Every structure is written in structure tokens, then in C-alpha cells.
């Protein structure tokens, strides 16, 4: 033991001893440099140190350097074969100690968490509970399928579009057009178990279930109407309409195309274009076998529950047939409503070219609000009529629609000014005979010889009397603002009738 260097290999021999001697021999050429720097004594001292066996432990880490100084002494590096091995062992030691430290910190944090009290434990439980018990934005409705398994749904839109059986147990009998529940995966025959937190038992009748559903879904968003169009270049575009009316007219024969945009068309603002072909509406496919009546029913059913765009004058109506409140917005005037003289004031009918009728208002509805003011049931006809006129005075004028048979099809125009500046023959069919100078109708694109087929909301056929057409022209044109600001609008200035022709 006395012959070994401290912590080093034996000086007599062996593999370790041979490696040390080899290292010392490799360092021998450096001795002259040491003697030159420190003199004879320094050279002899450096030579002795170079011959002494040095512990490998003192050389860590020496993987990528040629010389190291420890305590003022120059040490020879380890061999190139030993350096990577030593560096590897050093890296493993660091990783092991790092993992031990991380585990220690984790245990300390867990202990602190366990000592914080019951509130933290309760929070942990809430994170681990069943996902069905989480708070959702929509309405949870549970069903039992034919196999006895429970099915839970979270509905975020209304109406659900389900028709239930009248007898208990309440089951899904069928689906309405464009049913939201059907789109979500509800199936026929499933039994209704729960609506929100309320259980549906055998004691609940169908009216009870319907009231239960109405009270829960009234705060949900409305299920939009999907309409797919063939754009003509091989692409199909799908639109989800969330407002109504769309403000479009469709051809009466398949394929059903967009033939016309009405003023303030919602579909046009959404990006729909003329000539596009309807290939799907809601959950129904539209093809050559679909009739115009069926397509119209699809649109009416799919749009009836949607709100209108909140632009213009708001008026609320009470629908006695369904008990629902109807909210309508009017962007044009006059509304063209005929009101009852008795209280409460209801919609008795509509005037010619009624804008309110075009928007979807129906006879029999009670007016409950005009603008930001409620309409009490005790208000008289004069008071309600005055409120409507005052609140709609700043709206744009509802234009007069006129359709013409061009001989190659039908052209539709919406005239917004008077006079139109055209002369019509006083016989059926009513044709455009001449134009006045600076004719507004001619500037809009009307041409000589075209036959009038529609005025406002009245169709002009071979059975229509000439006097009826002229009366419609008088009523429609007189409501338009004059092209000349100095001209006073009125019934006398609307249409001038002569023995052979009439000017409008």
C-alpha cells in the first residue's frame, strides 16, 4: 500500500500502472519547456511531477481538452479512449440526481396540497366527475332507446322539431321538416325520460311535456335553415340562413333558380346570386320531381321560426292562433295596414301593394308594440294609426313593382320615383306605347311594346279589367316620391288618363 499514489493505481505494474506510465511518457516532450520557463530547478521539479502517477479522478472532466491545471499543477489529460466514457458517467450522475430532486419537490407539493383543506379536495373531485354532470350552455334531454339504454343530448338550438305521441309513455312519433333533433341523432320510437332536471313520468300528458319544453328552449338560439345552391360551375355552396324573409323569387319550374331579388334582400346580402339552382333545403333534396308547391312549403316551414333583421321600425304582434309573440322590422313605408276600429287594435286587412303583407304580417294579429313603446289594449284606432305614421316617417319608400312580358321572358322592375314617363294604351293587353322625354321608366330599361303582367301585388291576366289595372297604377304611383323635388306627390299627379292612352 505504501507504494501506491493516493487514490491512484499501483506504481509496480498492471493495466492501470501501464496506462499511467504511458501517460507520463507521452508528457515527456513537455519537460524542456518547463525547464526553460523555471530554470534548472523548475525543470527537475516538473520532470518529477510528470513521472509521478496521477489519479484519474483528479482529471475529471477531460474529454475535450489537452491540458488541465489543478491547484497550480499541470495535469495530463486522460486518453482519448477514456474521455467519452468518463463524460458519460458524469452525465448519468447529473440525470439521476436531477430526478431525485424532482421527486422530492413533487412529494413536498403533494403534501402541501393534502394539508390545504377540504375545498381543494372538492375541486379535485369536480375535475374527476362524470362529464354528463358538467354545466352546459344548452338544454339536456334524455331518452331511452329500443335496447333500454339511456341517450343524453345537449340541445343548443330551437325548435327541436319533434312530434311526440299523445299517450304515455311519451315517445318520438315523427320529425318535422328540418328537424334539429333529427340532425343531432335522435331516432323514432325513443321514450322521453328527462327535460333538464325534470323527470318525465307516466303522469305527464303531451300538453305537459310541450309546456315543459317551451319553457326550457325559449332562451336557445334558433336553428338556421340550410339551403344548398348549384352555382353552375360544378360547385355547390351551402348557406345557413338565420333571418327571414330571404327576399328572393324562384322560378316555378324545376330546376328552381333564383329569378329575382326583392328590395333589401337578405339572401343577396349573404352572397346568393341570380341563376343559382336550389338542390337542397333543410333536410330535403330538391330535384326534378320536386313541385313548386312542395318547395314553397319547405321555405315557409323552415323560415317561420326565424327572426327578422333588426333594421328599421320594430313592431310586435300577438298571434291569437298560436299564442306566440311576433317581432317584425320594417325598413320601408307605408306599411299598408288596414286596422280594426274596435279595441284592441288588430290587423283587419291590407292595402294595395302592402309592404307589411310582403314582410309576412297576417290578418287577425294584435298590435302590442310600436317602436320602443308598448301599445295598451285601451288605445283607440286614431292613436295607433298616428303612432305608426310618426315612427315610420323617416323610412324609405316601398317601391312599386311592375312586371313586363318582353316576348322572350318576364322582366321585373321596382320603381322608386314618379312619374314613370310612359304612355300606355287603354286596352288589354296593356302595352307601352310611347315614352315622354327624360322618361324614368325608359332610363330603368323598359322598352316599347312590352306588356304589363303585374302591378304591385296584383297579377294582370286576360280576365283582369282595364279599370282595375289603372286603379292599381294610380294607388301605386301616387305613393312614390316625385323625381322633381318641387312637384307635390298625390293621386292626381300619379296617372293621367286620356281617351286613347294613359300617362303615368
PDB file of C-alpha atoms in Angstrom, residues 270-373:
ATOM      1  CA  UNK A 270     -75.469  36.817 -47.717  1.00  0.00           C
ATOM      2  CA  UNK A 271     -73.904  36.263 -51.143  1.00  0.00           C
ATOM      3  CA  UNK A 272     -76.570  34.394 -53.115  1.00  0.00           C
ATOM      4  CA  UNK A 273     -76.544  35.200 -56.848  1.00  0.00           C
ATOM      5  CA  UNK A 274     -79.100  35.217 -59.645  1.00  0.00           C
ATOM      6  CA  UNK A 275     -79.393  32.000 -61.645  1.00  0.00           C
ATOM      7  CA  UNK A 276     -78.226  29.657 -58.894  1.00  0.00           C
ATOM      8  CA  UNK A 277     -80.172  26.390 -58.708  1.00  0.00           C
ATOM      9  CA  UNK A 278     -81.582  25.107 -55.411  1.00  0.00           C
ATOM     10  CA  UNK A 279     -80.505  21.487 -54.829  1.00  0.00           C
ATOM     11  CA  UNK A 280     -81.269  21.137 -51.118  1.00  0.00           C
ATOM     12  CA  UNK A 281     -83.340  22.899 -48.476  1.00  0.00           C
ATOM     13  CA  UNK A 282     -83.204  21.836 -44.848  1.00  0.00           C
ATOM     14  CA  UNK A 283     -83.031  18.045 -44.771  1.00  0.00           C
ATOM     15  CA  UNK A 284     -84.841  17.638 -48.122  1.00  0.00           C
ATOM     16  CA  UNK A 285     -83.240  17.093 -51.519  1.00  0.00           C
ATOM     17  CA  UNK A 286     -84.628  19.241 -54.354  1.00  0.00           C
ATOM     18  CA  UNK A 287     -84.661  17.646 -57.816  1.00  0.00           C
ATOM     19  CA  UNK A 288     -86.741  17.409 -60.979  1.00  0.00           C
ATOM     20  CA  UNK A 289     -89.533  15.553 -59.140  1.00  0.00           C
ATOM     21  CA  UNK A 290     -89.985  18.341 -56.561  1.00  0.00           C
ATOM     22  CA  UNK A 291     -93.015  20.531 -57.244  1.00  0.00           C
ATOM     23  CA  UNK A 292     -93.122  24.289 -56.724  1.00  0.00           C
ATOM     24  CA  UNK A 293     -95.822  23.889 -54.064  1.00  0.00           C
ATOM     25  CA  UNK A 294     -93.685  21.476 -52.054  1.00  0.00           C
ATOM     26  CA  UNK A 295     -90.668  23.772 -52.338  1.00  0.00           C
ATOM     27  CA  UNK A 296     -92.721  26.759 -51.164  1.00  0.00           C
ATOM     28  CA  UNK A 297     -93.936  24.741 -48.164  1.00  0.00           C
ATOM     29  CA  UNK A 298     -90.335  23.868 -47.308  1.00  0.00           C
ATOM     30  CA  UNK A 299     -89.366  27.534 -47.283  1.00  0.00           C
ATOM     31  CA  UNK A 300     -92.400  28.557 -45.240  1.00  0.00           C
ATOM     32  CA  UNK A 301     -91.813  25.843 -42.636  1.00  0.00           C
ATOM     33  CA  UNK A 302     -88.069  26.379 -42.428  1.00  0.00           C
ATOM     34  CA  UNK A 303     -88.210  30.171 -42.130  1.00  0.00           C
ATOM     35  CA  UNK A 304     -91.302  30.723 -39.977  1.00  0.00           C
ATOM     36  CA  UNK A 305     -89.475  30.458 -36.632  1.00  0.00           C
ATOM     37  CA  UNK A 306     -86.520  32.658 -37.615  1.00  0.00           C
ATOM     38  CA  UNK A 307     -86.341  36.318 -36.521  1.00  0.00           C
ATOM     39  CA  UNK A 308     -86.140  39.242 -38.913  1.00  0.00           C
ATOM     40  CA  UNK A 309     -83.174  41.516 -39.403  1.00  0.00           C
ATOM     41  CA  UNK A 310     -83.254  44.176 -36.658  1.00  0.00           C
ATOM     42  CA  UNK A 311     -83.345  47.139 -39.045  1.00  0.00           C
ATOM     43  CA  UNK A 312     -85.880  49.947 -39.241  1.00  0.00           C
ATOM     44  CA  UNK A 313     -89.110  50.194 -37.259  1.00  0.00           C
ATOM     45  CA  UNK A 314     -89.890  47.417 -34.817  1.00  0.00           C
ATOM     46  CA  UNK A 315     -93.466  46.326 -34.309  1.00  0.00           C
ATOM     47  CA  UNK A 316     -94.680  43.466 -32.133  1.00  0.00           C
ATOM     48  CA  UNK A 317     -97.814  41.463 -32.787  1.00  0.00           C
ATOM     49  CA  UNK A 318     -99.715  38.865 -30.790  1.00  0.00           C
ATOM     50  CA  UNK A 319    -100.739  35.829 -32.820  1.00  0.00           C
ATOM     51  CA  UNK A 320    -104.008  34.509 -31.326  1.00  0.00           C
ATOM     52  CA  UNK A 321    -103.786  31.332 -33.376  1.00  0.00           C
ATOM     53  CA  UNK A 322    -100.571  30.115 -31.764  1.00  0.00           C
ATOM     54  CA  UNK A 323    -100.335  32.370 -28.710  1.00  0.00           C
ATOM     55  CA  UNK A 324     -96.866  33.490 -29.798  1.00  0.00           C
ATOM     56  CA  UNK A 325     -95.436  36.983 -29.917  1.00  0.00           C
ATOM     57  CA  UNK A 326     -94.244  38.005 -33.384  1.00  0.00           C
ATOM     58  CA  UNK A 327     -91.493  40.604 -33.790  1.00  0.00           C
ATOM     59  CA  UNK A 328     -91.199  42.341 -37.167  1.00  0.00           C
ATOM     60  CA  UNK A 329     -88.907  45.042 -38.525  1.00  0.00           C
ATOM     61  CA  UNK A 330     -89.929  47.402 -41.310  1.00  0.00           C
ATOM     62  CA  UNK A 331     -87.387  49.289 -43.416  1.00  0.00           C
ATOM     63  CA  UNK A 332     -89.926  50.846 -45.809  1.00  0.00           C
ATOM     64  CA  UNK A 333     -93.137  52.869 -45.758  1.00  0.00           C
ATOM     65  CA  UNK A 334     -96.103  52.971 -45.978  1.00  0.00           C
ATOM     66  CA  UNK A 335     -96.858  49.706 -44.216  1.00  0.00           C
ATOM     67  CA  UNK A 336    -100.209  49.308 -45.961  1.00  0.00           C
ATOM     68  CA  UNK A 337    -102.100  48.016 -42.912  1.00  0.00           C
ATOM     69  CA  UNK A 338    -105.883  48.179 -42.543  1.00  0.00           C
ATOM     70  CA  UNK A 339    -106.684  48.284 -38.811  1.00  0.00           C
ATOM     71  CA  UNK A 340    -109.857  47.466 -36.928  1.00  0.00           C
ATOM     72  CA  UNK A 341    -111.846  50.305 -35.358  1.00  0.00           C
ATOM     73  CA  UNK A 342    -112.520  48.417 -32.144  1.00  0.00           C
ATOM     74  CA  UNK A 343    -110.191  47.656 -29.260  1.00  0.00           C
ATOM     75  CA  UNK A 344    -107.714  46.039 -29.025  1.00  0.00           C
ATOM     76  CA  UNK A 345    -106.446  47.197 -32.409  1.00  0.00           C
ATOM     77  CA  UNK A 346    -105.898  44.297 -34.796  1.00  0.00           C
ATOM     78  CA  UNK A 347    -104.818  43.894 -38.404  1.00  0.00           C
ATOM     79  CA  UNK A 348    -108.049  43.673 -40.377  1.00  0.00           C
ATOM     80  CA  UNK A 349    -106.516  43.558 -43.861  1.00  0.00           C
ATOM     81  CA  UNK A 350    -104.006  45.126 -46.231  1.00  0.00           C
ATOM     82  CA  UNK A 351    -103.935  47.924 -48.770  1.00  0.00           C
ATOM     83  CA  UNK A 352    -102.746  47.553 -52.341  1.00  0.00           C
ATOM     84  CA  UNK A 353     -99.017  46.771 -52.611  1.00  0.00           C
ATOM     85  CA  UNK A 354     -98.802  46.374 -48.827  1.00  0.00           C
ATOM     86  CA  UNK A 355     -95.256  46.270 -47.510  1.00  0.00           C
ATOM     87  CA  UNK A 356     -96.389  44.684 -44.235  1.00  0.00           C
ATOM     88  CA  UNK A 357     -98.060  41.860 -46.158  1.00  0.00           C
ATOM     89  CA  UNK A 358     -94.864  41.351 -48.146  1.00  0.00           C
ATOM     90  CA  UNK A 359     -92.932  41.024 -44.872  1.00  0.00           C
ATOM     91  CA  UNK A 360     -95.268  38.311 -43.587  1.00  0.00           C
ATOM     92  CA  UNK A 361     -97.757  40.058 -41.294  1.00  0.00           C
ATOM     93  CA  UNK A 362    -101.112  38.276 -41.175  1.00  0.00           C
ATOM     94  CA  UNK A 363    -104.676  39.432 -40.647  1.00  0.00           C
ATOM     95  CA  UNK A 364    -106.048  38.946 -37.133  1.00  0.00           C
ATOM     96  CA  UNK A 365    -102.827  39.785 -35.319  1.00  0.00           C
ATOM     97  CA  UNK A 366    -102.996  42.286 -32.450  1.00  0.00           C
ATOM     98  CA  UNK A 367    -100.517  45.179 -32.351  1.00  0.00           C
ATOM     99  CA  UNK A 368     -98.717  45.149 -28.991  1.00  0.00           C
ATOM    100  CA  UNK A 369     -95.724  47.424 -29.612  1.00  0.00           C
ATOM    101  CA  UNK A 370     -94.674  50.219 -31.984  1.00  0.00           C
ATOM    102  CA  UNK A 371     -91.041  51.284 -31.848  1.00  0.00           C
ATOM    103  CA  UNK A 372     -89.967  51.470 -28.218  1.00  0.00           C
ATOM    104  CA  UNK A 373     -93.497  51.989 -26.874  1.00  0.00           C
TER     105      UNK A 373
END
